[in-house]
Short mmCIF file of C-alpha atoms in Angstrom, two decimals:
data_model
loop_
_atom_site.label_atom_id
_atom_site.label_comp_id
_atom_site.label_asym_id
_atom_site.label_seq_id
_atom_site.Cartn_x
_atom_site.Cartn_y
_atom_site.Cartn_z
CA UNK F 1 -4.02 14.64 -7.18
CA UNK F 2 -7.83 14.89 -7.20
CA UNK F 3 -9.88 12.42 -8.92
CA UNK F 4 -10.40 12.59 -12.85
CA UNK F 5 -13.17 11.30 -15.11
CA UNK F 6 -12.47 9.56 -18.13
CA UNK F 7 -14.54 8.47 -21.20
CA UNK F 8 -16.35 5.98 -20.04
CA UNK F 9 -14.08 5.03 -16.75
CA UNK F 10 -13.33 5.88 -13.29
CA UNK F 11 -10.00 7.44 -12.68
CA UNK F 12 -8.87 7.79 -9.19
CA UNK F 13 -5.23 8.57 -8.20
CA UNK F 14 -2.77 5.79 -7.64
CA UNK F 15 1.27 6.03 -6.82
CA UNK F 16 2.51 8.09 -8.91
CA UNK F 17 -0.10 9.01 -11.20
CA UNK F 18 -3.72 7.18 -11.39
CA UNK F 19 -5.53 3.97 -11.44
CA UNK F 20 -8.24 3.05 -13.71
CA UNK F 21 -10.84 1.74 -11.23
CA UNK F 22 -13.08 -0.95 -13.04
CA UNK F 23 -17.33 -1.05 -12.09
CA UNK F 24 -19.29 -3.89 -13.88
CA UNK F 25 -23.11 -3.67 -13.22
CA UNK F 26 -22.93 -7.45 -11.41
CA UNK F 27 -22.30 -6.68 -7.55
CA UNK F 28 -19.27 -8.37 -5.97
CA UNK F 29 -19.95 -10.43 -2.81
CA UNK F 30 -16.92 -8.57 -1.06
CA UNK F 31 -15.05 -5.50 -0.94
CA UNK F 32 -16.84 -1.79 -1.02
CA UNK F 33 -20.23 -3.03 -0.13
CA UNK F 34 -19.48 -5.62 2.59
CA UNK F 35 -20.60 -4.32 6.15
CA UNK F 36 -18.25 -2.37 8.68
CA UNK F 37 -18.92 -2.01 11.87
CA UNK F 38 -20.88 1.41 13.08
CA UNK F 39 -18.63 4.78 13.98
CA UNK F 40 -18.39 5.58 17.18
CA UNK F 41 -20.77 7.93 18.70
CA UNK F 42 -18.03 11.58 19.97
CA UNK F 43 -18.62 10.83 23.52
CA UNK F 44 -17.64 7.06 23.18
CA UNK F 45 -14.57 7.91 21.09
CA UNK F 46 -12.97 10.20 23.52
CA UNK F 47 -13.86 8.03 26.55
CA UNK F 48 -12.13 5.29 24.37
CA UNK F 49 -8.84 7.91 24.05
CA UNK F 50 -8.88 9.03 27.21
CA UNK F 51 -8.81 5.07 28.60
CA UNK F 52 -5.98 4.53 25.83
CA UNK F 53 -3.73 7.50 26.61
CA UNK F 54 -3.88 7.16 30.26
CA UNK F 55 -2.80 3.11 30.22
CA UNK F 56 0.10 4.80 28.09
CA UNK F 57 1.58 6.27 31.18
CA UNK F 58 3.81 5.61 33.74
CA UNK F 59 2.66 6.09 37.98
CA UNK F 60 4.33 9.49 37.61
CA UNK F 61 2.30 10.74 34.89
CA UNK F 62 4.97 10.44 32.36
CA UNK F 63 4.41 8.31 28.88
CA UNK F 64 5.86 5.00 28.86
CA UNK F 65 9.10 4.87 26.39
CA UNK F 66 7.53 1.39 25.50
CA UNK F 67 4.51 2.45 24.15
CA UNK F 68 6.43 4.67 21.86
CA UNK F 69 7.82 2.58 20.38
CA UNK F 70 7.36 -0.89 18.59
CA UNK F 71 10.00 -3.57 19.54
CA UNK F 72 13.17 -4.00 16.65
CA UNK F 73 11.70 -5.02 13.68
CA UNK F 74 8.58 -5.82 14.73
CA UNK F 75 6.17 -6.29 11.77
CA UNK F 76 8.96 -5.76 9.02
CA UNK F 77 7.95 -9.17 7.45
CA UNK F 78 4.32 -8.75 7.89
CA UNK F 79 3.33 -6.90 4.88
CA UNK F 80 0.12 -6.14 5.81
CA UNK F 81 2.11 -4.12 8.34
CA UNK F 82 4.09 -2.66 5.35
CA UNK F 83 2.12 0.51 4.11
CA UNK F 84 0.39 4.19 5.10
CA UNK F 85 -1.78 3.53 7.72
CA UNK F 86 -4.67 5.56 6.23
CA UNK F 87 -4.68 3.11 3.24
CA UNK F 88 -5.93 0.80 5.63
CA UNK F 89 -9.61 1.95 5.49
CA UNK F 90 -9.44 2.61 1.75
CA UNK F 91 -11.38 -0.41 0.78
CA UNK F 92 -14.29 1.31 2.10
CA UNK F 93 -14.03 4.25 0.28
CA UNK F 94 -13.46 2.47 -3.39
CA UNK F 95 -17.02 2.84 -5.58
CA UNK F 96 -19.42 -0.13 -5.04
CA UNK F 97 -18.37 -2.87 -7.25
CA UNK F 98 -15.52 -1.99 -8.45
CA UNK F 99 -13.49 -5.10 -9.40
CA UNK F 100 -10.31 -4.17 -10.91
CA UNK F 101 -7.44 -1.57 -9.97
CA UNK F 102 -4.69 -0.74 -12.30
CA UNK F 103 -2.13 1.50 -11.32
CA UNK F 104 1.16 2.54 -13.24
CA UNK F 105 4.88 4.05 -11.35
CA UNK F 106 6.64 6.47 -13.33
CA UNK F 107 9.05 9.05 -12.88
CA UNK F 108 7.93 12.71 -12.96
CA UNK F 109 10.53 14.01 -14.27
CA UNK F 110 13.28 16.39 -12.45
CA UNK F 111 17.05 17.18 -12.55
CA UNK F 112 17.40 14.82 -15.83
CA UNK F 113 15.74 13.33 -18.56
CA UNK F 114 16.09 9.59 -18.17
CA UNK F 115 15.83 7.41 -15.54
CA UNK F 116 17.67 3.68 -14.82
CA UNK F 117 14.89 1.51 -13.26
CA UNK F 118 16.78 -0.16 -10.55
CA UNK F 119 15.53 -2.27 -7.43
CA UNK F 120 12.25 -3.89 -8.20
CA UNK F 121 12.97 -7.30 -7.84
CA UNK F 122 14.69 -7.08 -4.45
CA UNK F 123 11.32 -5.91 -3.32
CA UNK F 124 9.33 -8.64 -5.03
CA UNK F 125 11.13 -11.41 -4.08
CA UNK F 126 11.88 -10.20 -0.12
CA UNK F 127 8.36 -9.67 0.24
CA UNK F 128 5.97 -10.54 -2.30
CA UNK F 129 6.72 -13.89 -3.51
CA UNK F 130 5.50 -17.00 -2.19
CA UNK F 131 3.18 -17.25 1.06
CA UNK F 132 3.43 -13.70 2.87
CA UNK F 133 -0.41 -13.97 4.22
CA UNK F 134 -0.62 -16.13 7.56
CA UNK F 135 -3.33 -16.41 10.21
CA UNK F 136 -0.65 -14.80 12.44
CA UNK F 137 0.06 -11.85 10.46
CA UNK F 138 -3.33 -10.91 10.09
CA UNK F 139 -3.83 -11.51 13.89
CA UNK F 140 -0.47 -8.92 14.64
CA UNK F 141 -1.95 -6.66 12.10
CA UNK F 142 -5.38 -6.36 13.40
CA UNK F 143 -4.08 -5.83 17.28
CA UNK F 144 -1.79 -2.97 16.25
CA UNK F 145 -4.28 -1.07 13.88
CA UNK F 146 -7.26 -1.82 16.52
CA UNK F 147 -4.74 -0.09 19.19
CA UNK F 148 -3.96 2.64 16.13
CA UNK F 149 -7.10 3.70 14.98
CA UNK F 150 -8.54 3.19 18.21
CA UNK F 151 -11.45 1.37 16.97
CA UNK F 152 -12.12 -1.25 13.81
CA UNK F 153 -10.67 -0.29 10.27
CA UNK F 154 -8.69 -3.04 9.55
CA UNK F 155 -10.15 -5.43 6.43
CA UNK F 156 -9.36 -8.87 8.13
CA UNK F 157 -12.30 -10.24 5.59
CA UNK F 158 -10.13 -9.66 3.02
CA UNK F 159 -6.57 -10.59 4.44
CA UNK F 160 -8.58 -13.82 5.32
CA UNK F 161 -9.77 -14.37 1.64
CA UNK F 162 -6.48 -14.55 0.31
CA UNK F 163 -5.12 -16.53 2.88
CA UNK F 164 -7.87 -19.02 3.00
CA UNK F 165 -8.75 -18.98 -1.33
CA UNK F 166 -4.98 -18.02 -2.22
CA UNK F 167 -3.41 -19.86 0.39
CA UNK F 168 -1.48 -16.31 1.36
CA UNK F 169 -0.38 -16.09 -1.90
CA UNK F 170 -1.19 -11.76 -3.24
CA UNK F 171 -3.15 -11.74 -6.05
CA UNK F 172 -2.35 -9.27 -7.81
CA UNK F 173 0.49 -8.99 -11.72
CA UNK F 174 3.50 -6.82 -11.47
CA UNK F 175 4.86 -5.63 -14.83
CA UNK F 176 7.83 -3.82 -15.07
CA UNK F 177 10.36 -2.68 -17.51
CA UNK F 178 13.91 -4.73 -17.18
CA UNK F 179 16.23 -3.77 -14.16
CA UNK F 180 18.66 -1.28 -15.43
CA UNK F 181 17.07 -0.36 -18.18
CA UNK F 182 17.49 3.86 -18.92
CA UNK F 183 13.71 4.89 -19.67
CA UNK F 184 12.43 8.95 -20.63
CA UNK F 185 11.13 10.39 -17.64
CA UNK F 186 7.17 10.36 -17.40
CA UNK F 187 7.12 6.96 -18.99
CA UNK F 188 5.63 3.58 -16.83
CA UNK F 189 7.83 1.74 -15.18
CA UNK F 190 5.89 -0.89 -13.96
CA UNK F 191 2.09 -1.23 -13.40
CA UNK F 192 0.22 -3.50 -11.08
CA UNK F 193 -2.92 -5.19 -10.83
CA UNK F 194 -5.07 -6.58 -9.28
CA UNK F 195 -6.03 -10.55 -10.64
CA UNK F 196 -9.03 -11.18 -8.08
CA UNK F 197 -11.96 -9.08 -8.70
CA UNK F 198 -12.19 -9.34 -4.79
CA UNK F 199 -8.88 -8.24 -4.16
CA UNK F 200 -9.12 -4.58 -5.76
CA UNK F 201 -8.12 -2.98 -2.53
CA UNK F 202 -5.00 -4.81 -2.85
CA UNK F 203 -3.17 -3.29 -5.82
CA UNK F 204 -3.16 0.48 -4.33
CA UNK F 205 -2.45 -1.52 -0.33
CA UNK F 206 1.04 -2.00 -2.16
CA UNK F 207 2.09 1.23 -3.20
CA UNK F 208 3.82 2.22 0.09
CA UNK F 209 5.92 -1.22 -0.20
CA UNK F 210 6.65 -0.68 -4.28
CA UNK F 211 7.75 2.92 -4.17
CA UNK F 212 10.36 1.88 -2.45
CA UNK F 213 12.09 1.32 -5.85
CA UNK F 214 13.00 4.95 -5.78
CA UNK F 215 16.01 4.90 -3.48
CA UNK F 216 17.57 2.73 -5.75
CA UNK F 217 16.52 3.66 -8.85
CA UNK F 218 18.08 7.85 -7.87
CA UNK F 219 20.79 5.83 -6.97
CA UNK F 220 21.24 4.27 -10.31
CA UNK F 221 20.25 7.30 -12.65
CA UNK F 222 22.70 10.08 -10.38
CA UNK F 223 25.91 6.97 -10.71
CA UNK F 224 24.90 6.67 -14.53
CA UNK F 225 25.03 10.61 -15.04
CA UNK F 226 28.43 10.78 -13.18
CA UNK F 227 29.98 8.21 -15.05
CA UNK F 228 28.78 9.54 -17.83
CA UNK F 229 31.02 12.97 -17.18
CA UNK F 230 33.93 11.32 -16.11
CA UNK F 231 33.80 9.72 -19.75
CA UNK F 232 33.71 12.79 -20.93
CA UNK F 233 36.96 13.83 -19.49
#
């Protein structure tokens, strides 16, 4: 959905429906305005492809199956490894000192009325509690997206701030309403935060992980509405 403005606020879309995107007048020291390395000029860039694709193939011209493909479960505990790849340059694109991203999950709405929120906390506690940022996380995630983007996108500034201020511990408040609770449709179901005004990137890095809840939850609501006609009979 395209960008909104708001009395006095920037809106800008988040995972379901928008984040409020906060921008005090005092400059943060990281984030939006901190250097990035120069694009490539076209000539370098498809010299650089051409030298990628061509180490991708095998003596008889054919792609490699390997380079296909990532080995099993390779970076499915790295959760800097655990979203959209274009969200990994979006803490360039956030307006210059912004500080604060709040974002909300709800249901849109669809076949019925009410939802049962179901599945949250097997996602926080898998791979959001405790330590999940480590020097050799950040060092698999910056050789894959280096190799994926074919050039530098990757915020290891920032993946190094909370590893090295946080001790690898996110920074960011998850609020949600109980696990199996029935909720209207186009009512929040959880929001999220960010609690470092550094770490504003952070809270919208996550969506790709959190949405996850989904499966789950259209597990929960379509076994709650089927129960609830076999009652009936």
């Amino acid at each position: 959905r395209s960008p909104r403005a708001s009395r006095g606020r920037r809106v800008c879309p988040c995972f379901v429906v928008e984040a409020v995107v906060r921008t005090p007048r005092t400059p943060s020291s990281m984030g939006a305005g901190a250097s990035v390395p120069d694009e490539m000029d076209e000539d370098t860039f498809m010299k650089l492809a051409a030298e990628r694709f061509a180490s991708l193939k095998n003596e008889d011209g054919k792609v490699k199956k390997s380079a296909l493909t990532l080995p099993s479960g390779a970076g499915c505990d790295n959760i800097i490894l655990l979203s959209d790849s274009y969200k990994v340059s979006h803490w360039k694109q956030y307006p210059p000192n912004t500080t604060l991203v709040y974002s909300y999950f709800e249901s849109r709405g669809g076949k019925y009325d009410e939802v049962c929120f179901f599945g949250l906390q097997y996602l926080l506690k898998k791979y959001l509690t405790g330590v999940v940022v480590t020097k050799e996380k950040i060092d698999q995630a910056e050789k894959l997206y280096e190799a994926h983007f074919m050039g530098q996108q990757f915020y290891r500034e920032g993946w190094e701030y909370i590893l090295n201020e946080k001790g690898g511990v996110l920074p960011v408040k998850i609020c949600a309403v109980p696990e199996g609770t029935v909720v209207a449709a186009k009512t929040p179901l959880m929001t999220v935060e960010n609690t470092d005004p550094k770490c504003f990137w952070l809270t919208n890095f996550l969506e790709t992980l959190l949405v996850q809840v989904w499966a789950p939850m259209t597990v929960a609501t379509h076994s709650r509405e089927q129960k609830k006609v076999i009652q009936a009979y």
